[in-house]
Amino acid sequence: MRSETTTITSPQDGLPLFVRTWQPDGEAKGVVQMAHGMAEHSGRYERFAQALTDAGYAAWMHDHRGHGETSTEQEDRGYYADDHGWDTAVDDMHTVAQAAREAHPGLPLFFFGHSMGSLLGRDYVTRYGHDLAGAVFSGTGGDQGLLGRVGELVARAESRVRGRRATSRLMNSLTFGSFNKAFTPARTDFDWLSRDPDEVQRYIDDERCGEVFTAGFFADLLGGVNSLPALAGRTPVDLPVFFLSGSQDPVGGEAVRKVAGWYRDAGVRDVTLEIYPEGRHELLNDTVRDEVTERIIGWLDEHLTTKGA
């Protein structure tokens, strides 16, 4: 495997996006563009990228705006943009996808998104999914209903009163405060991420993970998430999609069955769902990670066609 880093300028506002690329030693048979979750970064996906390249896939992944090496200044941490933050983050992914296509002309391009990356990705595929060979959504969420709409209003109110860049411990608590309840007595505040205590500790020890984000970010995120149930019907019907979740994932869990149902009801012809018993939020870092990785690569191989090239 050959690993490199680069920056790609976002045409939305000129922000340099930090990008990692992983290339197989031999000729690539396909490309996987990956999108990480909230309060983490692309460096945490090295092990998955190794498995992808071993299977013959090139992998591309950027640090979302407000995350990792894309936003190293403290004032930019946990913040999307002054205006249209959700849309800007979605279009950043398209910018990276275009660069991946230019680097690998003629190869099928897949999308993989985890958690926040899966949420952005479900919007992304409504805009650009016609050019993809398939999309994998890991650790995604369902319909937040009234609580989601109230949360968005609270975040927007806090943004107006305290400023969009104000760190929001209120919204952090409202969003994540209940996630650990099913795992009491818990060793850490992040036991909900994985059953593997070593993986949880690595997350805690990583200074680029677990930060408290801004009021503006939460307003943008919840606004986008609240739009997702209606967007299933705008997904290209010929785009293969794969949802996977742990049954004990507080973000989606068993509710992902309903999400997959939205896509089937919308006429999407190839919808796959896998729920791993007792699995938690980060399946790629959970005790079933090898099984999950093998299943994802198997699904990619099954859908390796000229579509998305």
PDB file of C-alpha atoms in Angstrom:
ATOM      1  CA  MET A   1       0.000   0.000   0.000  1.00  0.00           C
ATOM      2  CA  ARG A   2       1.175   3.499  -0.844  1.00  0.00           C
ATOM      3  CA  SER A   3      -0.179   6.316   1.319  1.00  0.00           C
ATOM      4  CA  GLU A   4       0.012  10.019   0.521  1.00  0.00           C
ATOM      5  CA  THR A   5      -1.493  13.274   1.765  1.00  0.00           C
ATOM      6  CA  THR A   6      -2.409  16.366  -0.189  1.00  0.00           C
ATOM      7  CA  THR A   7      -4.745  19.353  -0.088  1.00  0.00           C
ATOM      8  CA  ILE A   8      -7.574  20.167  -2.459  1.00  0.00           C
ATOM      9  CA  THR A   9      -9.069  23.657  -2.521  1.00  0.00           C
ATOM     10  CA  SER A  10     -12.802  23.866  -1.939  1.00  0.00           C
ATOM     11  CA  PRO A  11     -14.383  25.960  -4.720  1.00  0.00           C
ATOM     12  CA  GLN A  12     -17.085  27.013  -2.255  1.00  0.00           C
ATOM     13  CA  ASP A  13     -14.861  29.274  -0.145  1.00  0.00           C
ATOM     14  CA  GLY A  14     -11.241  28.469  -0.923  1.00  0.00           C
ATOM     15  CA  LEU A  15     -10.711  26.272   2.156  1.00  0.00           C
ATOM     16  CA  PRO A  16      -7.821  23.802   1.690  1.00  0.00           C
ATOM     17  CA  LEU A  17      -9.229  20.320   2.346  1.00  0.00           C
ATOM     18  CA  PHE A  18      -6.718  17.868   3.814  1.00  0.00           C
ATOM     19  CA  VAL A  19      -6.902  14.589   1.876  1.00  0.00           C
ATOM     20  CA  ARG A  20      -5.391  11.156   2.462  1.00  0.00           C
ATOM     21  CA  THR A  21      -5.050   8.705  -0.403  1.00  0.00           C
ATOM     22  CA  TRP A  22      -4.162   5.034  -0.254  1.00  0.00           C
ATOM     23  CA  GLN A  23      -3.169   3.128  -3.391  1.00  0.00           C
ATOM     24  CA  PRO A  24      -2.785  -0.638  -3.872  1.00  0.00           C
ATOM     25  CA  ASP A  25       0.646  -1.911  -4.825  1.00  0.00           C
ATOM     26  CA  GLY A  26      -0.755  -3.224  -8.080  1.00  0.00           C
ATOM     27  CA  GLU A  27      -3.317  -1.818 -10.482  1.00  0.00           C
ATOM     28  CA  ALA A  28      -6.513  -0.576  -8.826  1.00  0.00           C
ATOM     29  CA  LYS A  29      -9.825  -2.120  -9.879  1.00  0.00           C
ATOM     30  CA  GLY A  30     -12.017   0.520  -8.235  1.00  0.00           C
ATOM     31  CA  VAL A  31     -11.980   3.584  -5.996  1.00  0.00           C
ATOM     32  CA  VAL A  32     -13.668   4.088  -2.625  1.00  0.00           C
ATOM     33  CA  GLN A  33     -14.263   7.634  -1.455  1.00  0.00           C
ATOM     34  CA  MET A  34     -14.732   7.670   2.316  1.00  0.00           C
ATOM     35  CA  ALA A  35     -16.330  10.208   4.658  1.00  0.00           C
ATOM     36  CA  HIS A  36     -15.626  10.073   8.399  1.00  0.00           C
ATOM     37  CA  GLY A  37     -17.881  10.896  11.324  1.00  0.00           C
ATOM     38  CA  MET A  38     -18.219  13.879  13.640  1.00  0.00           C
ATOM     39  CA  ALA A  39     -15.336  14.707  15.992  1.00  0.00           C
ATOM     40  CA  GLU A  40     -12.858  12.334  14.355  1.00  0.00           C
ATOM     41  CA  HIS A  41     -10.600  12.376  11.282  1.00  0.00           C
ATOM     42  CA  SER A  42      -9.354  10.426   8.285  1.00  0.00           C
ATOM     43  CA  GLY A  43      -6.284   9.059  10.055  1.00  0.00           C
ATOM     44  CA  ARG A  44      -8.488   6.673  12.033  1.00  0.00           C
ATOM     45  CA  TYR A  45      -9.316   4.744   8.836  1.00  0.00           C
ATOM     46  CA  GLU A  46      -5.799   3.499   8.052  1.00  0.00           C
ATOM     47  CA  ARG A  47      -6.657  -0.110   8.940  1.00  0.00           C
ATOM     48  CA  PHE A  48      -9.765  -0.116   6.733  1.00  0.00           C
ATOM     49  CA  ALA A  49      -7.810   1.525   3.921  1.00  0.00           C
ATOM     50  CA  GLN A  50      -5.182  -1.217   4.206  1.00  0.00           C
ATOM     51  CA  ALA A  51      -7.889  -3.848   3.743  1.00  0.00           C
ATOM     52  CA  LEU A  52      -9.334  -1.981   0.770  1.00  0.00           C
ATOM     53  CA  THR A  53      -5.969  -1.678  -0.955  1.00  0.00           C
ATOM     54  CA  ASP A  54      -5.194  -5.333  -0.234  1.00  0.00           C
ATOM     55  CA  ALA A  55      -8.429  -6.090  -2.107  1.00  0.00           C
ATOM     56  CA  GLY A  56      -7.384  -3.921  -5.053  1.00  0.00           C
ATOM     57  CA  TYR A  57      -9.202  -0.667  -4.297  1.00  0.00           C
ATOM     58  CA  ALA A  58      -7.751   2.822  -4.105  1.00  0.00           C
ATOM     59  CA  ALA A  59      -9.164   4.874  -1.226  1.00  0.00           C
ATOM     60  CA  TRP A  60      -9.595   8.626  -0.832  1.00  0.00           C
ATOM     61  CA  MET A  61     -10.681  10.449   2.308  1.00  0.00           C
ATOM     62  CA  HIS A  62     -10.618  14.083   3.383  1.00  0.00           C
ATOM     63  CA  ASP A  63     -10.904  15.622   6.808  1.00  0.00           C
ATOM     64  CA  HIS A  64     -14.250  17.418   6.810  1.00  0.00           C
ATOM     65  CA  ARG A  65     -14.190  21.150   7.408  1.00  0.00           C
ATOM     66  CA  GLY A  66     -14.060  21.734  11.153  1.00  0.00           C
ATOM     67  CA  HIS A  67     -12.146  18.476  11.641  1.00  0.00           C
ATOM     68  CA  GLY A  68      -8.629  17.079  11.717  1.00  0.00           C
ATOM     69  CA  GLU A  69      -5.953  18.638   9.532  1.00  0.00           C
ATOM     70  CA  THR A  70      -8.435  20.615   7.435  1.00  0.00           C
ATOM     71  CA  SER A  71      -9.156  22.935  10.360  1.00  0.00           C
ATOM     72  CA  THR A  72      -6.070  23.254  12.535  1.00  0.00           C
ATOM     73  CA  GLU A  73      -6.865  26.714  13.931  1.00  0.00           C
ATOM     74  CA  GLN A  74      -8.826  26.550  17.174  1.00  0.00           C
ATOM     75  CA  GLU A  75     -11.466  29.007  15.969  1.00  0.00           C
ATOM     76  CA  ASP A  76     -12.283  26.701  13.051  1.00  0.00           C
ATOM     77  CA  ARG A  77     -12.578  23.503  15.079  1.00  0.00           C
ATOM     78  CA  GLY A  78     -16.066  22.053  15.138  1.00  0.00           C
ATOM     79  CA  TYR A  79     -17.392  24.587  12.635  1.00  0.00           C
ATOM     80  CA  TYR A  80     -18.633  24.146   9.073  1.00  0.00           C
ATOM     81  CA  ALA A  81     -19.063  27.604   7.546  1.00  0.00           C
ATOM     82  CA  ASP A  82     -20.642  30.996   8.103  1.00  0.00           C
ATOM     83  CA  ASP A  83     -23.427  30.229   5.621  1.00  0.00           C
ATOM     84  CA  HIS A  84     -24.955  27.032   4.205  1.00  0.00           C
ATOM     85  CA  GLY A  85     -22.619  24.836   6.241  1.00  0.00           C
ATOM     86  CA  TRP A  86     -24.339  21.524   5.484  1.00  0.00           C
ATOM     87  CA  ASP A  87     -24.492  22.144   1.733  1.00  0.00           C
ATOM     88  CA  THR A  88     -20.873  23.269   1.728  1.00  0.00           C
ATOM     89  CA  ALA A  89     -19.776  20.081   3.491  1.00  0.00           C
ATOM     90  CA  VAL A  90     -21.743  17.972   0.989  1.00  0.00           C
ATOM     91  CA  ASP A  91     -20.185  19.781  -1.953  1.00  0.00           C
ATOM     92  CA  ASP A  92     -16.707  19.341  -0.447  1.00  0.00           C
ATOM     93  CA  MET A  93     -17.219  15.605  -0.916  1.00  0.00           C
ATOM     94  CA  HIS A  94     -18.014  16.160  -4.583  1.00  0.00           C
ATOM     95  CA  THR A  95     -14.829  18.190  -4.955  1.00  0.00           C
ATOM     96  CA  VAL A  96     -12.794  15.287  -3.575  1.00  0.00           C
ATOM     97  CA  ALA A  97     -14.698  12.819  -5.763  1.00  0.00           C
ATOM     98  CA  GLN A  98     -13.816  14.811  -8.869  1.00  0.00           C
ATOM     99  CA  ALA A  99     -10.133  14.692  -7.917  1.00  0.00           C
ATOM    100  CA  ALA A 100     -10.364  10.933  -7.343  1.00  0.00           C
ATOM    101  CA  ARG A 101     -11.933  10.457 -10.776  1.00  0.00           C
ATOM    102  CA  GLU A 102      -9.209  12.495 -12.435  1.00  0.00           C
ATOM    103  CA  ALA A 103      -6.560  10.387 -10.707  1.00  0.00           C
ATOM    104  CA  HIS A 104      -8.277   7.101 -11.640  1.00  0.00           C
ATOM    105  CA  PRO A 105     -10.016   7.636 -14.991  1.00  0.00           C
ATOM    106  CA  GLY A 106     -12.378   4.883 -16.033  1.00  0.00           C
ATOM    107  CA  LEU A 107     -12.553   3.140 -12.650  1.00  0.00           C
ATOM    108  CA  PRO A 108     -15.845   2.625 -10.782  1.00  0.00           C
ATOM    109  CA  LEU A 109     -16.214   4.991  -7.821  1.00  0.00           C
ATOM    110  CA  PHE A 110     -17.937   3.908  -4.603  1.00  0.00           C
ATOM    111  CA  PHE A 111     -18.906   6.020  -1.609  1.00  0.00           C
ATOM    112  CA  PHE A 112     -18.481   4.939   2.021  1.00  0.00           C
ATOM    113  CA  GLY A 113     -19.719   7.163   4.842  1.00  0.00           C
ATOM    114  CA  HIS A 114     -19.713   6.575   8.581  1.00  0.00           C
ATOM    115  CA  SER A 115     -21.978   8.367  11.081  1.00  0.00           C
ATOM    116  CA  MET A 116     -21.961  12.066  10.146  1.00  0.00           C
ATOM    117  CA  GLY A 117     -20.266  11.043   6.911  1.00  0.00           C
ATOM    118  CA  SER A 118     -23.184   8.714   6.176  1.00  0.00           C
ATOM    119  CA  LEU A 119     -25.684  11.486   6.895  1.00  0.00           C
ATOM    120  CA  LEU A 120     -23.929  13.896   4.558  1.00  0.00           C
ATOM    121  CA  GLY A 121     -23.590  11.016   2.116  1.00  0.00           C
ATOM    122  CA  ARG A 122     -27.308  10.323   1.967  1.00  0.00           C
ATOM    123  CA  ASP A 123     -27.775  13.904   0.760  1.00  0.00           C
ATOM    124  CA  TYR A 124     -24.711  13.652  -1.477  1.00  0.00           C
ATOM    125  CA  VAL A 125     -26.066  10.691  -3.432  1.00  0.00           C
ATOM    126  CA  THR A 126     -29.274  12.585  -4.258  1.00  0.00           C
ATOM    127  CA  ARG A 127     -27.126  15.178  -6.031  1.00  0.00           C
ATOM    128  CA  TYR A 128     -24.288  13.109  -7.465  1.00  0.00           C
ATOM    129  CA  GLY A 129     -25.302   9.461  -7.063  1.00  0.00           C
ATOM    130  CA  HIS A 130     -25.853   8.905 -10.795  1.00  0.00           C
ATOM    131  CA  ASP A 131     -22.071   8.811 -11.161  1.00  0.00           C
ATOM    132  CA  LEU A 132     -21.457   6.252  -8.404  1.00  0.00           C
ATOM    133  CA  ALA A 133     -21.159   2.467  -8.567  1.00  0.00           C
ATOM    134  CA  GLY A 134     -22.637   2.129  -5.074  1.00  0.00           C
ATOM    135  CA  ALA A 135     -22.889   3.699  -1.625  1.00  0.00           C
ATOM    136  CA  VAL A 136     -22.261   2.220   1.829  1.00  0.00           C
ATOM    137  CA  PHE A 137     -23.753   3.912   4.900  1.00  0.00           C
ATOM    138  CA  SER A 138     -22.369   2.847   8.288  1.00  0.00           C
ATOM    139  CA  GLY A 139     -23.712   3.988  11.652  1.00  0.00           C
ATOM    140  CA  THR A 140     -26.371   6.188  10.106  1.00  0.00           C
ATOM    141  CA  GLY A 141     -29.397   7.651  11.884  1.00  0.00           C
ATOM    142  CA  GLY A 142     -33.142   7.515  11.451  1.00  0.00           C
ATOM    143  CA  ASP A 143     -35.901  10.106  11.641  1.00  0.00           C
ATOM    144  CA  GLN A 144     -35.273  12.367  14.635  1.00  0.00           C
ATOM    145  CA  GLY A 145     -38.891  13.537  14.578  1.00  0.00           C
ATOM    146  CA  LEU A 146     -39.991  16.296  16.936  1.00  0.00           C
ATOM    147  CA  LEU A 147     -36.818  16.055  19.032  1.00  0.00           C
ATOM    148  CA  GLY A 148     -34.690  16.707  15.974  1.00  0.00           C
ATOM    149  CA  ARG A 149     -36.714  19.738  14.970  1.00  0.00           C
ATOM    150  CA  VAL A 150     -36.656  21.140  18.509  1.00  0.00           C
ATOM    151  CA  GLY A 151     -32.915  20.520  18.688  1.00  0.00           C
ATOM    152  CA  GLU A 152     -32.386  22.466  15.480  1.00  0.00           C
ATOM    153  CA  LEU A 153     -34.401  25.388  16.866  1.00  0.00           C
ATOM    154  CA  VAL A 154     -32.391  25.359  20.104  1.00  0.00           C
ATOM    155  CA  ALA A 155     -29.097  25.311  18.200  1.00  0.00           C
ATOM    156  CA  ARG A 156     -30.187  28.172  15.956  1.00  0.00           C
ATOM    157  CA  ALA A 157     -31.327  30.188  18.974  1.00  0.00           C
ATOM    158  CA  GLU A 158     -28.006  29.617  20.724  1.00  0.00           C
ATOM    159  CA  SER A 159     -26.189  30.631  17.534  1.00  0.00           C
ATOM    160  CA  ARG A 160     -28.047  33.938  17.476  1.00  0.00           C
ATOM    161  CA  VAL A 161     -27.496  34.669  21.165  1.00  0.00           C
ATOM    162  CA  ARG A 162     -23.912  33.441  21.647  1.00  0.00           C
ATOM    163  CA  GLY A 163     -22.609  33.422  18.069  1.00  0.00           C
ATOM    164  CA  ARG A 164     -22.231  30.597  15.569  1.00  0.00           C
ATOM    165  CA  ARG A 165     -18.662  29.838  16.630  1.00  0.00           C
ATOM    166  CA  ALA A 166     -19.515  29.528  20.333  1.00  0.00           C
ATOM    167  CA  THR A 167     -18.742  26.082  21.736  1.00  0.00           C
ATOM    168  CA  SER A 168     -22.068  24.478  22.641  1.00  0.00           C
ATOM    169  CA  ARG A 169     -21.913  22.194  25.649  1.00  0.00           C
ATOM    170  CA  LEU A 170     -25.705  22.407  25.729  1.00  0.00           C
ATOM    171  CA  MET A 171     -26.136  20.907  22.265  1.00  0.00           C
ATOM    172  CA  ASN A 172     -23.350  18.414  22.897  1.00  0.00           C
ATOM    173  CA  SER A 173     -25.215  17.178  25.967  1.00  0.00           C
ATOM    174  CA  LEU A 174     -28.587  17.104  24.214  1.00  0.00           C
ATOM    175  CA  THR A 175     -27.110  15.175  21.280  1.00  0.00           C
ATOM    176  CA  PHE A 176     -24.820  12.691  23.026  1.00  0.00           C
ATOM    177  CA  GLY A 177     -25.891  12.756  26.663  1.00  0.00           C
ATOM    178  CA  SER A 178     -27.992   9.595  26.483  1.00  0.00           C
ATOM    179  CA  PHE A 179     -25.699   7.533  24.248  1.00  0.00           C
ATOM    180  CA  ASN A 180     -23.912   5.743  27.079  1.00  0.00           C
ATOM    181  CA  LYS A 181     -26.999   4.881  29.141  1.00  0.00           C
ATOM    182  CA  ALA A 182     -27.345   1.372  27.730  1.00  0.00           C
ATOM    183  CA  PHE A 183     -23.786   0.527  28.772  1.00  0.00           C
ATOM    184  CA  THR A 184     -23.795   1.332  32.486  1.00  0.00           C
ATOM    185  CA  PRO A 185     -21.688   0.934  34.448  1.00  0.00           C
ATOM    186  CA  ALA A 186     -19.488   2.526  31.788  1.00  0.00           C
ATOM    187  CA  ARG A 187     -15.730   2.793  31.988  1.00  0.00           C
ATOM    188  CA  THR A 188     -15.667   5.997  29.906  1.00  0.00           C
ATOM    189  CA  ASP A 189     -18.024   8.530  28.323  1.00  0.00           C
ATOM    190  CA  PHE A 190     -17.375   6.881  24.963  1.00  0.00           C
ATOM    191  CA  ASP A 191     -18.150   3.226  25.644  1.00  0.00           C
ATOM    192  CA  TRP A 192     -20.997   3.524  23.129  1.00  0.00           C
ATOM    193  CA  LEU A 193     -18.436   3.664  20.320  1.00  0.00           C
ATOM    194  CA  SER A 194     -17.086   0.109  20.593  1.00  0.00           C
ATOM    195  CA  ARG A 195     -17.004  -3.058  22.675  1.00  0.00           C
ATOM    196  CA  ASP A 196     -13.216  -3.035  22.362  1.00  0.00           C
ATOM    197  CA  PRO A 197     -11.839  -0.994  25.290  1.00  0.00           C
ATOM    198  CA  ASP A 198      -8.510  -0.472  23.532  1.00  0.00           C
ATOM    199  CA  GLU A 199     -10.260   1.168  20.571  1.00  0.00           C
ATOM    200  CA  VAL A 200     -12.281   3.387  22.901  1.00  0.00           C
ATOM    201  CA  GLN A 201      -9.091   4.448  24.671  1.00  0.00           C
ATOM    202  CA  ARG A 202      -7.400   5.275  21.373  1.00  0.00           C
ATOM    203  CA  TYR A 203     -10.288   7.599  20.580  1.00  0.00           C
ATOM    204  CA  ILE A 204     -10.041   9.274  23.986  1.00  0.00           C
ATOM    205  CA  ASP A 205      -6.265   9.688  23.695  1.00  0.00           C
ATOM    206  CA  ASP A 206      -6.505  11.258  20.224  1.00  0.00           C
ATOM    207  CA  GLU A 207      -6.519  15.044  20.617  1.00  0.00           C
ATOM    208  CA  ARG A 208      -8.316  15.355  17.279  1.00  0.00           C
ATOM    209  CA  CYS A 209     -11.297  13.343  18.540  1.00  0.00           C
ATOM    210  CA  GLY A 210     -14.152  13.947  20.944  1.00  0.00           C
ATOM    211  CA  GLU A 211     -14.198  17.724  20.881  1.00  0.00           C
ATOM    212  CA  VAL A 212     -17.262  19.781  21.798  1.00  0.00           C
ATOM    213  CA  PHE A 213     -18.512  21.459  18.629  1.00  0.00           C
ATOM    214  CA  THR A 214     -20.035  24.870  17.947  1.00  0.00           C
ATOM    215  CA  ALA A 215     -23.626  26.049  18.050  1.00  0.00           C
ATOM    216  CA  GLY A 216     -23.440  26.879  14.347  1.00  0.00           C
ATOM    217  CA  PHE A 217     -22.266  23.376  13.522  1.00  0.00           C
ATOM    218  CA  PHE A 218     -25.132  21.775  15.441  1.00  0.00           C
ATOM    219  CA  ALA A 219     -27.637  24.074  13.723  1.00  0.00           C
ATOM    220  CA  ASP A 220     -26.259  23.119  10.313  1.00  0.00           C
ATOM    221  CA  LEU A 221     -26.022  19.420  11.131  1.00  0.00           C
ATOM    222  CA  LEU A 222     -29.527  19.100  12.545  1.00  0.00           C
ATOM    223  CA  GLY A 223     -30.986  21.119   9.695  1.00  0.00           C
ATOM    224  CA  GLY A 224     -29.455  18.669   7.257  1.00  0.00           C
ATOM    225  CA  VAL A 225     -30.381  15.577   9.247  1.00  0.00           C
ATOM    226  CA  ASN A 226     -33.993  16.703   9.552  1.00  0.00           C
ATOM    227  CA  SER A 227     -34.206  16.883   5.752  1.00  0.00           C
ATOM    228  CA  LEU A 228     -33.006  13.321   5.169  1.00  0.00           C
ATOM    229  CA  PRO A 229     -36.274  11.332   5.433  1.00  0.00           C
ATOM    230  CA  ALA A 230     -37.692  13.273   2.498  1.00  0.00           C
ATOM    231  CA  LEU A 231     -34.509  12.850   0.451  1.00  0.00           C
ATOM    232  CA  ALA A 232     -34.717   9.064   0.134  1.00  0.00           C
ATOM    233  CA  GLY A 233     -37.146   9.549  -2.741  1.00  0.00           C
ATOM    234  CA  ARG A 234     -34.546  11.571  -4.662  1.00  0.00           C
ATOM    235  CA  THR A 235     -31.925   8.820  -4.594  1.00  0.00           C
ATOM    236  CA  PRO A 236     -31.235   7.326  -8.051  1.00  0.00           C
ATOM    237  CA  VAL A 237     -33.212   4.091  -8.237  1.00  0.00           C
ATOM    238  CA  ASP A 238     -30.327   2.266  -9.944  1.00  0.00           C
ATOM    239  CA  LEU A 239     -27.798   3.159  -7.218  1.00  0.00           C
ATOM    240  CA  PRO A 240     -26.953   0.122  -5.048  1.00  0.00           C
ATOM    241  CA  VAL A 241     -26.973   1.094  -1.364  1.00  0.00           C
ATOM    242  CA  PHE A 242     -25.751  -0.846   1.668  1.00  0.00           C
ATOM    243  CA  PHE A 243     -26.752   0.051   5.235  1.00  0.00           C
ATOM    244  CA  LEU A 244     -24.900  -1.504   8.153  1.00  0.00           C
ATOM    245  CA  SER A 245     -25.345  -0.906  11.854  1.00  0.00           C
ATOM    246  CA  GLY A 246     -24.732  -2.436  15.245  1.00  0.00           C
ATOM    247  CA  SER A 247     -27.903  -3.363  17.113  1.00  0.00           C
ATOM    248  CA  GLN A 248     -26.574  -1.443  20.143  1.00  0.00           C
ATOM    249  CA  ASP A 249     -25.614   1.655  18.177  1.00  0.00           C
ATOM    250  CA  PRO A 250     -27.413   4.605  19.840  1.00  0.00           C
ATOM    251  CA  VAL A 251     -27.233   6.636  16.619  1.00  0.00           C
ATOM    252  CA  GLY A 252     -29.253   4.198  14.529  1.00  0.00           C
ATOM    253  CA  GLY A 253     -29.276   0.643  15.793  1.00  0.00           C
ATOM    254  CA  GLU A 254     -32.377  -1.320  14.848  1.00  0.00           C
ATOM    255  CA  ALA A 255     -33.993   1.905  13.559  1.00  0.00           C
ATOM    256  CA  VAL A 256     -31.820   1.584  10.461  1.00  0.00           C
ATOM    257  CA  ARG A 257     -34.302  -1.067   9.296  1.00  0.00           C
ATOM    258  CA  LYS A 258     -36.802   1.762   8.852  1.00  0.00           C
ATOM    259  CA  VAL A 259     -34.255   3.866   6.983  1.00  0.00           C
ATOM    260  CA  ALA A 260     -33.567   1.032   4.545  1.00  0.00           C
ATOM    261  CA  GLY A 261     -37.328   0.722   4.123  1.00  0.00           C
ATOM    262  CA  TRP A 262     -37.561   4.339   2.999  1.00  0.00           C
ATOM    263  CA  TYR A 263     -35.200   3.573   0.131  1.00  0.00           C
ATOM    264  CA  ARG A 264     -37.013   0.395  -0.858  1.00  0.00           C
ATOM    265  CA  ASP A 265     -40.335   2.261  -0.770  1.00  0.00           C
ATOM    266  CA  ALA A 266     -38.793   4.966  -2.963  1.00  0.00           C
ATOM    267  CA  GLY A 267     -38.062   2.356  -5.629  1.00  0.00           C
ATOM    268  CA  VAL A 268     -34.316   1.977  -5.117  1.00  0.00           C
ATOM    269  CA  ARG A 269     -33.795  -1.455  -6.612  1.00  0.00           C
ATOM    270  CA  ASP A 270     -30.744  -2.741  -4.734  1.00  0.00           C
ATOM    271  CA  VAL A 271     -30.897  -2.111  -0.971  1.00  0.00           C
ATOM    272  CA  THR A 272     -28.824  -4.261   1.402  1.00  0.00           C
ATOM    273  CA  LEU A 273     -29.131  -4.152   5.195  1.00  0.00           C
ATOM    274  CA  GLU A 274     -26.854  -5.789   7.775  1.00  0.00           C
ATOM    275  CA  ILE A 275     -27.359  -5.356  11.526  1.00  0.00           C
ATOM    276  CA  TYR A 276     -24.686  -6.869  13.755  1.00  0.00           C
ATOM    277  CA  PRO A 277     -26.022  -8.206  17.086  1.00  0.00           C
ATOM    278  CA  GLU A 278     -24.640  -6.273  20.076  1.00  0.00           C
ATOM    279  CA  GLY A 279     -22.456  -4.172  17.783  1.00  0.00           C
ATOM    280  CA  ARG A 280     -21.913  -0.561  18.777  1.00  0.00           C
ATOM    281  CA  HIS A 281     -21.453   2.620  16.777  1.00  0.00           C
ATOM    282  CA  GLU A 282     -18.027   2.188  15.168  1.00  0.00           C
ATOM    283  CA  LEU A 283     -18.302  -1.214  13.538  1.00  0.00           C
ATOM    284  CA  LEU A 284     -14.903  -0.793  11.886  1.00  0.00           C
ATOM    285  CA  ASN A 285     -13.419  -0.490  15.388  1.00  0.00           C
ATOM    286  CA  ASP A 286     -15.733  -2.940  17.145  1.00  0.00           C
ATOM    287  CA  THR A 287     -14.991  -6.559  18.003  1.00  0.00           C
ATOM    288  CA  VAL A 288     -16.643  -7.614  14.713  1.00  0.00           C
ATOM    289  CA  ARG A 289     -14.439  -5.314  12.611  1.00  0.00           C
ATOM    290  CA  ASP A 290     -12.844  -8.106  10.574  1.00  0.00           C
ATOM    291  CA  GLU A 291     -16.234  -9.598   9.718  1.00  0.00           C
ATOM    292  CA  VAL A 292     -17.626  -6.168   8.835  1.00  0.00           C
ATOM    293  CA  THR A 293     -14.635  -5.263   6.686  1.00  0.00           C
ATOM    294  CA  GLU A 294     -14.863  -8.558   4.799  1.00  0.00           C
ATOM    295  CA  ARG A 295     -18.593  -8.020   4.210  1.00  0.00           C
ATOM    296  CA  ILE A 296     -18.096  -4.497   2.869  1.00  0.00           C
ATOM    297  CA  ILE A 297     -15.359  -5.590   0.484  1.00  0.00           C
ATOM    298  CA  GLY A 298     -17.497  -8.510  -0.648  1.00  0.00           C
ATOM    299  CA  TRP A 299     -20.352  -6.116  -1.387  1.00  0.00           C
ATOM    300  CA  LEU A 300     -18.033  -3.810  -3.331  1.00  0.00           C
ATOM    301  CA  ASP A 301     -16.782  -6.755  -5.381  1.00  0.00           C
ATOM    302  CA  GLU A 302     -20.355  -7.830  -6.125  1.00  0.00           C
ATOM    303  CA  HIS A 303     -21.110  -4.364  -7.507  1.00  0.00           C
ATOM    304  CA  LEU A 304     -17.858  -3.800  -9.358  1.00  0.00           C
ATOM    305  CA  THR A 305     -19.164  -2.838 -12.783  1.00  0.00           C
ATOM    306  CA  THR A 306     -18.510  -0.035 -15.210  1.00  0.00           C
ATOM    307  CA  LYS A 307     -21.235   2.068 -13.546  1.00  0.00           C
ATOM    308  CA  GLY A 308     -19.650   4.982 -11.728  1.00  0.00           C
ATOM    309  CA  ALA A 309     -16.606   5.046 -13.994  1.00  0.00           C
TER     310      ALA A 309
END
